[in-house]
Short mmCIF file of C-alpha atoms in Angstrom, two decimals:
data_model
loop_
_atom_site.label_atom_id
_atom_site.label_comp_id
_atom_site.label_asym_id
_atom_site.label_seq_id
_atom_site.Cartn_x
_atom_site.Cartn_y
_atom_site.Cartn_z
CA MET F 1 13.64 8.89 4.26
CA PRO F 2 13.59 5.87 6.52
CA LEU F 3 9.84 5.28 6.89
CA LYS F 4 7.34 4.94 4.06
CA LEU F 5 3.59 4.88 4.69
CA TYR F 6 1.32 3.28 2.10
CA TYR F 7 -2.14 4.69 2.71
CA ASP F 8 -5.41 6.07 1.44
CA LEU F 9 -7.26 8.53 3.66
CA MET F 10 -10.54 6.79 2.83
CA SER F 11 -9.32 3.95 5.06
CA GLN F 12 -9.79 4.49 8.81
CA PRO F 13 -6.56 2.78 9.99
CA SER F 14 -4.66 4.66 7.26
CA ARG F 15 -5.94 7.91 8.75
CA THR F 16 -4.91 6.75 12.23
CA LEU F 17 -1.32 6.16 11.15
CA PHE F 18 -1.17 9.29 8.98
CA ILE F 19 -2.32 11.47 11.90
CA LEU F 20 -0.16 9.66 14.45
CA LEU F 21 3.04 9.93 12.40
CA LYS F 22 2.44 13.63 11.71
CA LYS F 23 1.66 14.31 15.37
CA VAL F 24 4.88 12.65 16.56
CA GLN F 25 6.83 14.66 13.95
CA CYS F 26 7.95 11.57 12.06
CA ASP F 27 9.26 12.70 8.70
CA PHE F 28 7.74 9.83 6.73
CA GLU F 29 7.47 9.42 2.97
CA PRO F 30 3.78 9.30 2.01
CA LYS F 31 2.97 6.62 -0.59
CA TYR F 32 -0.59 7.18 -1.73
CA VAL F 33 -2.44 4.05 -2.83
CA ASP F 34 -5.70 5.02 -4.52
CA LEU F 35 -8.26 2.44 -3.34
CA ARG F 36 -10.92 3.87 -5.67
CA LYS F 37 -8.64 3.07 -8.60
CA ALA F 38 -8.04 -0.41 -7.08
CA GLU F 39 -4.32 0.25 -6.85
CA HIS F 40 -4.18 -2.10 -3.85
CA TYR F 41 -5.11 -4.93 -6.20
CA SER F 42 -2.30 -4.16 -8.65
CA GLU F 43 0.32 -6.82 -9.24
CA GLU F 44 3.05 -4.52 -8.01
CA PHE F 45 1.33 -3.71 -4.73
CA THR F 46 0.24 -7.31 -4.15
CA ASN F 47 3.63 -8.85 -4.85
CA GLN F 48 5.91 -6.24 -3.36
CA ILE F 49 3.99 -4.47 -0.61
CA ASN F 50 1.07 -6.44 0.80
CA ARG F 51 -0.21 -9.80 -0.43
CA MET F 52 -3.39 -9.13 1.62
CA GLN F 53 -4.09 -6.19 -0.74
CA ARG F 54 -4.82 -3.66 1.98
CA VAL F 55 -3.57 -0.40 3.39
CA PRO F 56 -2.00 0.85 5.62
CA VAL F 57 1.45 -0.70 5.26
CA ILE F 58 4.80 0.65 6.40
CA ASP F 59 8.23 0.09 4.92
CA HIS F 60 10.84 0.77 7.59
CA ASN F 61 14.27 0.50 5.99
CA GLY F 62 13.05 -2.48 3.98
CA PHE F 63 10.99 -4.11 6.73
CA ILE F 64 7.46 -4.18 5.34
CA LEU F 65 4.60 -4.55 7.80
CA SER F 66 0.82 -4.45 7.49
CA GLU F 67 -2.00 -4.31 10.06
CA SER F 68 -2.31 -0.92 11.74
CA VAL F 69 -2.34 -2.19 15.34
CA ALA F 70 0.76 -4.32 14.73
CA ILE F 71 2.38 -1.27 13.09
CA VAL F 72 1.70 0.95 16.12
CA ARG F 73 3.22 -1.69 18.42
CA TYR F 74 6.27 -2.03 16.20
CA LEU F 75 6.76 1.76 16.04
CA ALA F 76 6.43 1.93 19.84
CA GLN F 77 9.04 -0.82 20.20
CA GLU F 78 11.26 1.20 17.86
CA LYS F 79 10.76 4.28 20.12
CA MET F 80 8.89 6.21 17.45
CA ILE F 81 5.64 6.58 19.46
CA PRO F 82 5.79 8.45 22.76
CA GLU F 83 5.16 6.64 26.02
CA SER F 84 2.07 8.78 26.71
CA LEU F 85 0.23 7.55 23.59
CA TYR F 86 1.16 3.87 24.02
CA PRO F 87 2.39 3.25 27.57
CA SER F 88 5.14 0.75 28.29
CA ASP F 89 3.93 -0.12 31.79
CA SER F 90 2.62 -3.68 31.60
CA LYS F 91 -0.86 -3.04 33.04
CA LEU F 92 -1.48 0.32 31.34
CA ARG F 93 -0.43 -1.13 28.00
CA ALA F 94 -2.65 -4.16 28.56
CA ARG F 95 -5.66 -1.86 28.97
CA VAL F 96 -4.88 -0.13 25.66
CA ASP F 97 -4.33 -3.53 24.02
CA GLU F 98 -7.63 -4.79 25.44
CA TYR F 99 -9.42 -2.03 23.55
CA LEU F 100 -7.36 -2.45 20.37
CA GLU F 101 -8.20 -6.16 20.26
CA TRP F 102 -11.85 -5.65 21.13
CA GLN F 103 -12.44 -3.01 18.45
CA HIS F 104 -11.73 -5.25 15.43
CA VAL F 105 -15.02 -7.09 15.65
CA GLY F 106 -16.56 -5.03 18.44
CA LEU F 107 -16.69 -1.72 16.56
CA ARG F 108 -14.62 -1.54 13.40
CA TRP F 109 -16.27 -4.36 11.47
CA HIS F 110 -19.77 -2.98 12.01
CA CYS F 111 -19.00 0.67 11.19
CA ALA F 112 -17.02 -0.39 8.14
CA MET F 113 -19.71 -2.76 6.88
CA TYR F 114 -22.48 -0.18 7.27
CA PHE F 115 -20.50 2.31 5.19
CA ARG F 116 -19.78 -0.41 2.67
CA VAL F 117 -23.31 -1.71 2.12
CA LYS F 118 -25.00 1.70 2.44
CA SER F 119 -22.63 3.83 0.32
CA LEU F 120 -19.62 2.11 -1.17
CA GLU F 121 -21.17 -0.92 -2.86
CA PRO F 122 -24.11 1.01 -4.37
CA ALA F 123 -21.61 3.55 -5.77
CA LEU F 124 -19.24 0.88 -7.11
CA LEU F 125 -21.77 -1.69 -8.28
CA GLY F 126 -24.56 0.69 -9.28
CA ARG F 127 -27.24 -1.07 -7.24
CA GLN F 128 -28.91 -0.33 -3.92
CA THR F 129 -28.70 -2.75 -1.04
CA ASP F 130 -32.20 -3.96 -0.11
CA GLU F 131 -33.81 -2.30 2.90
CA LYS F 132 -33.98 -5.40 5.09
CA THR F 133 -30.28 -6.22 4.68
CA LEU F 134 -29.33 -2.61 5.30
CA ALA F 135 -31.47 -2.48 8.45
CA GLY F 136 -29.58 -5.52 9.79
CA TYR F 137 -26.23 -3.83 9.25
CA LYS F 138 -27.49 -0.63 10.84
CA ARG F 139 -28.85 -2.51 13.86
CA ARG F 140 -25.49 -4.23 14.40
CA MET F 141 -23.62 -0.92 14.04
CA LEU F 142 -25.89 0.75 16.60
CA ARG F 143 -25.33 -2.12 19.02
CA ALA F 144 -21.57 -1.67 18.57
CA LEU F 145 -21.90 2.09 19.14
CA ASP F 146 -23.97 1.42 22.30
CA ASP F 147 -21.15 -0.82 23.54
CA PHE F 148 -18.54 1.79 22.78
CA ASP F 149 -20.60 4.55 24.39
CA GLN F 150 -21.61 2.64 27.52
CA LYS F 151 -18.92 0.03 28.10
CA TRP F 152 -15.84 1.99 27.09
CA LEU F 153 -16.52 5.71 27.41
CA GLY F 154 -19.29 5.19 29.97
CA ILE F 155 -17.31 3.34 32.62
CA ARG F 156 -14.11 5.24 32.21
CA ASN F 157 -13.26 8.83 32.74
CA GLN F 158 -12.27 11.15 29.97
CA PHE F 159 -10.91 8.75 27.37
CA VAL F 160 -11.28 5.18 26.12
CA VAL F 161 -8.75 3.91 28.63
CA GLY F 162 -8.84 6.07 31.77
CA ASP F 163 -7.97 9.75 32.00
CA THR F 164 -5.18 9.86 29.45
CA LEU F 165 -5.54 10.06 25.70
CA THR F 166 -3.84 7.08 23.99
CA VAL F 167 -3.70 5.52 20.54
CA ALA F 168 -6.95 3.71 21.48
CA ASP F 169 -8.77 7.06 21.21
CA LEU F 170 -7.32 7.81 17.80
CA PHE F 171 -8.24 4.37 16.43
CA ALA F 172 -11.79 4.78 17.78
CA ALA F 173 -12.25 8.36 16.56
CA THR F 174 -11.18 7.69 12.96
CA GLU F 175 -13.43 4.64 12.93
CA LEU F 176 -16.48 6.64 13.99
CA GLU F 177 -15.92 9.09 11.12
CA GLN F 178 -16.59 6.31 8.61
CA PRO F 179 -20.39 5.96 8.94
CA ARG F 180 -20.68 9.73 8.42
CA MET F 181 -19.94 8.97 4.78
CA ALA F 182 -23.06 6.81 4.83
CA GLY F 183 -25.17 9.60 6.33
CA TYR F 184 -24.94 8.50 9.98
CA ASP F 185 -22.96 10.62 12.44
CA PRO F 186 -22.54 8.89 15.83
CA LYS F 187 -21.79 12.28 17.43
CA GLU F 188 -25.36 13.41 16.75
CA HIS F 189 -26.84 10.50 18.63
CA TYR F 190 -24.40 9.93 21.50
CA PRO F 191 -23.55 13.06 23.53
CA ALA F 192 -20.66 11.36 25.36
CA ILE F 193 -19.14 10.36 22.02
CA ALA F 194 -19.48 13.96 20.74
CA THR F 195 -17.69 15.41 23.80
CA TRP F 196 -14.92 12.82 23.65
CA ALA F 197 -14.47 13.02 19.84
CA LYS F 198 -13.92 16.79 20.06
CA LYS F 199 -11.09 16.30 22.54
CA VAL F 200 -9.43 13.71 20.33
CA GLN F 201 -9.78 15.92 17.25
CA GLU F 202 -8.32 18.93 19.08
CA HIS F 203 -5.42 16.92 20.45
CA PHE F 204 -4.41 15.73 16.99
CA ASN F 205 -5.17 18.90 15.00
CA PRO F 206 -4.27 20.23 12.50
CA TYR F 207 -3.45 16.69 11.33
CA TYR F 208 -6.82 15.22 12.30
CA ASP F 209 -8.68 17.68 10.07
CA GLU F 210 -6.06 17.33 7.34
CA ALA F 211 -6.68 13.57 7.23
CA HIS F 212 -10.45 14.04 7.10
CA VAL F 213 -10.79 16.56 4.26
CA THR F 214 -12.26 14.02 1.82
CA VAL F 215 -14.31 12.26 4.48
CA ASN F 216 -15.81 15.63 5.48
CA LYS F 217 -16.63 16.47 1.86
CA ILE F 218 -18.44 13.18 1.34
CA ALA F 219 -20.24 13.51 4.68
CA THR F 220 -21.44 17.02 3.74
CA LYS F 221 -22.74 15.70 0.42
CA GLN F 222 -24.66 13.01 2.31
CA ILE F 223 -26.32 15.67 4.47
CA GLN F 224 -27.26 17.72 1.38
CA MET F 225 -28.67 14.65 -0.37
CA ALA F 226 -30.75 13.75 2.69
CA LYS F 227 -32.33 17.22 2.55
CA LEU F 228 -33.45 16.88 -1.07
CA MET V 1 -2.93 -19.21 43.24
CA PRO V 2 -1.89 -15.99 41.50
CA LEU V 3 -3.56 -16.44 38.10
CA LYS V 4 -7.21 -17.28 37.48
CA LEU V 5 -8.50 -18.16 34.01
CA TYR V 6 -12.19 -17.69 33.26
CA TYR V 7 -12.95 -19.90 30.28
CA ASP V 8 -15.19 -22.33 28.44
CA LEU V 9 -13.54 -24.83 26.11
CA MET V 10 -16.30 -24.24 23.56
CA SER V 11 -14.64 -20.87 22.93
CA GLN V 12 -11.60 -20.89 20.65
CA PRO V 13 -9.55 -18.20 22.42
CA SER V 14 -10.38 -19.87 25.75
CA ARG V 15 -8.84 -23.06 24.40
CA THR V 16 -5.78 -21.13 23.23
CA LEU V 17 -5.13 -19.73 26.70
CA PHE V 18 -5.99 -23.00 28.47
CA ILE V 19 -3.50 -24.92 26.30
CA LEU V 20 -0.85 -22.21 26.45
CA LEU V 21 -0.94 -21.88 30.25
CA LYS V 22 -0.76 -25.66 30.70
CA LYS V 23 2.10 -25.95 28.21
CA VAL V 24 4.17 -23.29 29.98
CA GLN V 25 3.48 -25.03 33.32
CA CYS V 26 1.59 -22.11 34.77
CA ASP V 27 -0.25 -23.35 37.82
CA PHE V 28 -3.42 -21.35 37.14
CA GLU V 29 -6.79 -21.63 38.86
CA PRO V 30 -9.40 -22.71 36.28
CA LYS V 31 -12.69 -20.82 36.59
CA TYR V 32 -15.19 -22.54 34.32
CA VAL V 33 -17.88 -20.25 32.86
CA ASP V 34 -20.59 -22.35 31.22
CA LEU V 35 -21.55 -20.47 28.06
CA ARG V 36 -24.35 -22.92 27.34
CA LYS V 37 -25.92 -21.99 30.65
CA ALA V 38 -25.35 -18.30 29.79
CA GLU V 39 -23.17 -17.82 32.87
CA HIS V 40 -21.28 -15.08 31.02
CA TYR V 41 -24.49 -13.05 31.03
CA SER V 42 -24.97 -13.37 34.81
CA GLU V 43 -24.94 -10.21 36.89
CA GLU V 44 -21.95 -11.42 38.85
CA PHE V 45 -19.82 -12.16 35.80
CA THR V 46 -20.89 -8.96 34.02
CA ASN V 47 -20.26 -6.66 36.96
CA GLN V 48 -17.20 -8.26 38.47
CA ILE V 49 -15.33 -10.05 35.69
CA ASN V 50 -16.13 -8.79 32.20
CA ARG V 51 -18.69 -6.16 31.27
CA MET V 52 -18.33 -7.35 27.65
CA GLN V 53 -19.81 -10.72 28.76
CA ARG V 54 -17.20 -12.87 27.13
CA VAL V 55 -14.50 -15.39 27.93
CA PRO V 56 -11.56 -15.78 28.24
CA VAL V 57 -10.62 -13.42 31.04
CA ILE V 58 -7.70 -13.56 33.44
CA ASP V 59 -7.43 -12.30 37.00
CA HIS V 60 -3.77 -11.78 37.84
CA ASN V 61 -3.56 -10.82 41.49
CA GLY V 62 -6.63 -8.66 41.10
CA PHE V 63 -5.78 -7.26 37.65
CA ILE V 64 -8.67 -8.39 35.46
CA LEU V 65 -8.09 -8.47 31.70
CA SER V 66 -10.13 -9.67 28.74
CA GLU V 67 -9.30 -10.20 25.04
CA SER V 68 -7.10 -13.23 24.43
CA VAL V 69 -4.49 -11.46 22.29
CA ALA V 70 -4.11 -8.67 24.87
CA ILE V 71 -3.83 -11.36 27.57
CA VAL V 72 -1.02 -13.16 25.74
CA ARG V 73 0.86 -9.88 25.35
CA TYR V 74 0.40 -9.06 29.03
CA LEU V 75 1.57 -12.52 30.11
CA ALA V 76 4.62 -12.18 27.85
CA GLN V 77 5.39 -8.79 29.38
CA GLU V 78 5.09 -10.44 32.81
CA LYS V 79 7.58 -13.13 31.68
CA MET V 80 5.02 -15.93 31.83
CA ILE V 81 5.24 -16.86 28.12
CA PRO V 82 8.57 -18.09 26.77
CA GLU V 83 10.48 -16.04 24.23
CA SER V 84 10.16 -18.83 21.64
CA LEU V 85 6.34 -18.66 21.56
CA TYR V 86 6.12 -14.86 21.53
CA PRO V 87 9.48 -13.36 20.57
CA SER V 88 10.68 -10.09 22.09
CA ASP V 89 12.77 -9.05 19.06
CA SER V 90 10.99 -6.08 17.52
CA LYS V 91 10.69 -7.44 13.96
CA LEU V 92 9.92 -11.06 14.89
CA ARG V 93 7.25 -9.92 17.31
CA ALA V 94 5.81 -7.58 14.68
CA ARG V 95 5.35 -10.56 12.33
CA VAL V 96 3.45 -12.51 15.00
CA ASP V 97 1.40 -9.38 15.81
CA GLU V 98 0.65 -8.91 12.12
CA TYR V 99 -1.01 -12.31 12.05
CA LEU V 100 -2.78 -11.83 15.39
CA GLU V 101 -4.31 -8.57 14.17
CA TRP V 102 -5.20 -9.96 10.76
CA GLN V 103 -6.96 -13.04 12.11
CA HIS V 104 -9.77 -11.20 13.96
CA VAL V 105 -11.69 -10.34 10.82
CA GLY V 106 -9.51 -12.29 8.38
CA LEU V 107 -10.22 -15.75 9.79
CA ARG V 108 -11.81 -15.85 13.23
CA TRP V 109 -14.99 -13.94 12.44
CA HIS V 110 -15.83 -16.14 9.46
CA CYS V 111 -15.12 -19.50 11.11
CA ALA V 112 -17.00 -18.43 14.23
CA MET V 113 -20.00 -17.13 12.28
CA TYR V 114 -20.27 -20.29 10.17
CA PHE V 115 -20.35 -22.42 13.32
CA ARG V 116 -22.88 -20.03 14.83
CA VAL V 117 -25.39 -19.88 11.98
CA LYS V 118 -25.00 -23.52 10.95
CA SER V 119 -25.01 -25.20 14.38
CA LEU V 120 -25.29 -22.99 17.41
CA GLU V 121 -28.28 -20.81 16.53
CA PRO V 122 -30.40 -23.71 15.19
CA ALA V 123 -29.66 -25.62 18.43
CA LEU V 124 -30.39 -22.65 20.69
CA LEU V 125 -33.29 -21.11 18.79
CA GLY V 126 -34.81 -24.28 17.38
CA ARG V 127 -34.88 -23.06 13.79
CA GLN V 128 -32.71 -23.71 10.77
CA THR V 129 -30.91 -20.89 9.02
CA ASP V 130 -32.15 -20.59 5.44
CA GLU V 131 -29.95 -22.12 2.76
CA LYS V 132 -29.08 -18.91 0.95
CA THR V 133 -27.87 -17.15 4.12
CA LEU V 134 -25.89 -20.21 5.15
CA ALA V 135 -24.26 -20.45 1.71
CA GLY V 136 -23.09 -16.84 2.08
CA TYR V 137 -21.46 -17.58 5.43
CA LYS V 138 -19.84 -20.71 4.04
CA ARG V 139 -18.50 -18.83 1.01
CA ARG V 140 -16.94 -16.18 3.24
CA MET V 141 -15.41 -18.85 5.50
CA LEU V 142 -13.90 -20.66 2.52
CA ARG V 143 -12.42 -17.41 1.24
CA ALA V 144 -10.86 -16.85 4.68
CA LEU V 145 -9.49 -20.41 4.68
CA ASP V 146 -8.07 -19.86 1.19
CA ASP V 147 -6.30 -16.76 2.50
CA PHE V 148 -4.94 -18.61 5.50
CA ASP V 149 -3.82 -21.54 3.37
CA GLN V 150 -2.24 -19.54 0.56
CA LYS V 151 -1.20 -16.22 2.07
CA TRP V 152 0.00 -17.36 5.47
CA LEU V 153 0.96 -21.02 5.33
CA GLY V 154 1.63 -20.91 1.59
CA ILE V 155 4.25 -18.19 1.56
CA ARG V 156 5.99 -19.16 4.73
CA ASN V 157 7.86 -22.23 5.70
CA GLN V 158 6.66 -24.58 8.37
CA PHE V 159 4.49 -22.34 10.50
CA VAL V 160 2.28 -19.26 10.28
CA VAL V 161 5.23 -16.95 10.84
CA GLY V 162 8.39 -18.52 9.46
CA ASP V 163 10.01 -21.73 10.64
CA THR V 164 9.27 -21.45 14.33
CA LEU V 165 6.04 -22.31 16.06
CA THR V 166 4.59 -19.29 17.90
CA VAL V 167 1.35 -18.33 19.62
CA ALA V 168 0.08 -17.37 16.14
CA ASP V 169 -0.08 -21.10 15.29
CA LEU V 170 -2.01 -21.93 18.43
CA PHE V 171 -4.55 -19.15 17.84
CA ALA V 172 -5.02 -20.33 14.25
CA ALA V 173 -5.25 -24.04 15.07
CA THR V 174 -7.92 -23.67 17.78
CA GLU V 175 -9.88 -21.42 15.43
CA LEU V 176 -9.90 -23.99 12.66
CA GLU V 177 -11.33 -26.61 15.03
CA GLN V 178 -14.52 -24.56 15.40
CA PRO V 179 -16.16 -25.25 11.99
CA ARG V 180 -15.68 -29.00 12.62
CA MET V 181 -18.59 -28.63 15.06
CA ALA V 182 -20.63 -27.44 12.09
CA GLY V 183 -19.61 -30.43 9.99
CA TYR V 184 -16.78 -28.77 8.06
CA ASP V 185 -13.19 -29.83 8.73
CA PRO V 186 -10.65 -27.55 7.00
CA LYS V 187 -8.01 -30.30 7.30
CA GLU V 188 -9.96 -32.49 4.88
CA HIS V 189 -9.92 -29.83 2.18
CA TYR V 190 -6.54 -28.17 2.60
CA PRO V 191 -3.56 -30.57 2.72
CA ALA V 192 -1.12 -27.85 3.89
CA ILE V 193 -3.46 -27.01 6.76
CA ALA V 194 -3.68 -30.70 7.73
CA THR V 195 0.13 -31.10 7.82
CA TRP V 196 0.60 -27.90 9.80
CA ALA V 197 -2.27 -28.56 12.22
CA LYS V 198 -0.79 -31.95 13.18
CA LYS V 199 2.50 -30.29 14.12
CA VAL V 200 0.73 -27.71 16.26
CA GLN V 201 -1.37 -30.38 17.96
CA GLU V 202 1.70 -32.54 18.68
CA HIS V 203 3.66 -29.60 20.04
CA PHE V 204 0.93 -28.74 22.53
CA ASN V 205 -0.19 -32.26 23.44
CA PRO V 206 -1.47 -33.67 25.76
CA TYR V 207 -3.05 -30.27 26.50
CA TYR V 208 -4.26 -29.67 22.95
CA ASP V 209 -6.31 -32.87 22.99
CA GLU V 210 -7.44 -32.23 26.56
CA ALA V 211 -8.86 -28.86 25.51
CA HIS V 212 -10.66 -30.38 22.51
CA VAL V 213 -12.48 -33.32 24.14
CA THR V 214 -15.92 -31.71 23.82
CA VAL V 215 -15.19 -30.20 20.41
CA ASN V 216 -14.14 -33.65 19.17
CA LYS V 217 -17.30 -35.27 20.55
CA ILE V 218 -19.52 -32.72 18.81
CA ALA V 219 -17.51 -33.02 15.57
CA THR V 220 -17.90 -36.83 15.64
CA LYS V 221 -21.65 -36.48 16.11
CA GLN V 222 -21.75 -34.16 13.09
CA ILE V 223 -20.02 -36.81 10.97
CA GLN V 224 -22.47 -39.50 12.15
CA MET V 225 -25.45 -37.25 11.45
CA ALA V 226 -24.16 -36.48 7.95
CA LYS V 227 -24.08 -40.24 7.24
CA LEU V 228 -27.74 -40.80 8.21
#
């Protein structure tokens, strides 16, 4: 098979690519890298796949590329992503790019860090993050969610960039699933996000749900634990 | 004039675009936004230029776009950036994109935050950041610099992406100037960075130096203060 995808569905951008490739009927070879077993730190992965020790990574006939946004652009250039999801028109594409560049520090970092300090590090290191530190991370995540809700969804129409669903929506939706594993579901607090997220999920189903099986399990556990 | 650039040379990506546009002989209209006077928070700027309240922003015949990396891509699409600086070949471009996507959280965030907590916030808020917090930010910046030094410059040849200077080098170089304003010059600690940075500076001069006049003044003051 010509395209290999190195991924773990615990990683948001891995889920984005997994869903995207399935949706566009790309017959890729899945290469699971178990982050919880630290397989991304193995010598083999580091030396042969990604020296940055992260997923996702693609191997396209020997061309190995990391960074999910760069991967989507490359696949679009190679005509593997349809025009509708990543437009080729200069101005339309620039609007999608504007979001994709903004989200790194504007949204992704804060959702990822909240999940990390609230759930991941305590589970891995066996110690709780202190309340004050955690409150800081939560505050910054909520500010990022406010921005996403008001300055992206709020000013536009149906989707992140205008009235058409693009890769920007998929990147955003998978990102907002992450804090659910730390007991915080943005959809419960932001009605516009809930409405929009449902449309993104439906567009990409059954692959969206397939990619979120483990995330959903962990999120359900969080809800049960909160009730105890 | 067809292209307006909203910028402040205290901002790294503003410097990148300022230098790039001058180097490619683009006769742009400079629109200075004084960050120190909080002009980016003004109602006019927020409502008409960038709701995210940041620079740089371009206005290209009425098409307003933020996010420096998205701007560079748009300008390349519009044939305003030469092929050599941002290649159109799918794989070469993907390598440049890979760096541009990595740097947001991989390098930029950490250099920017160190400058912010060490210099900017104490100056604006009139209080010093406590030593332990500052040490954490410095540690994360040094780890990012290690990555840049070893995993980008170290594995490649002369430049960030192979043997040809691209926009990736300019983005990286302007970023690494930022911690100098907090008294830390990466060039003094990483010989490979020093050698590379000189080549980038020379390639883009006189515009590189022109864009760094204020940065250099502040960095010099930091050195003098450290000697007291």
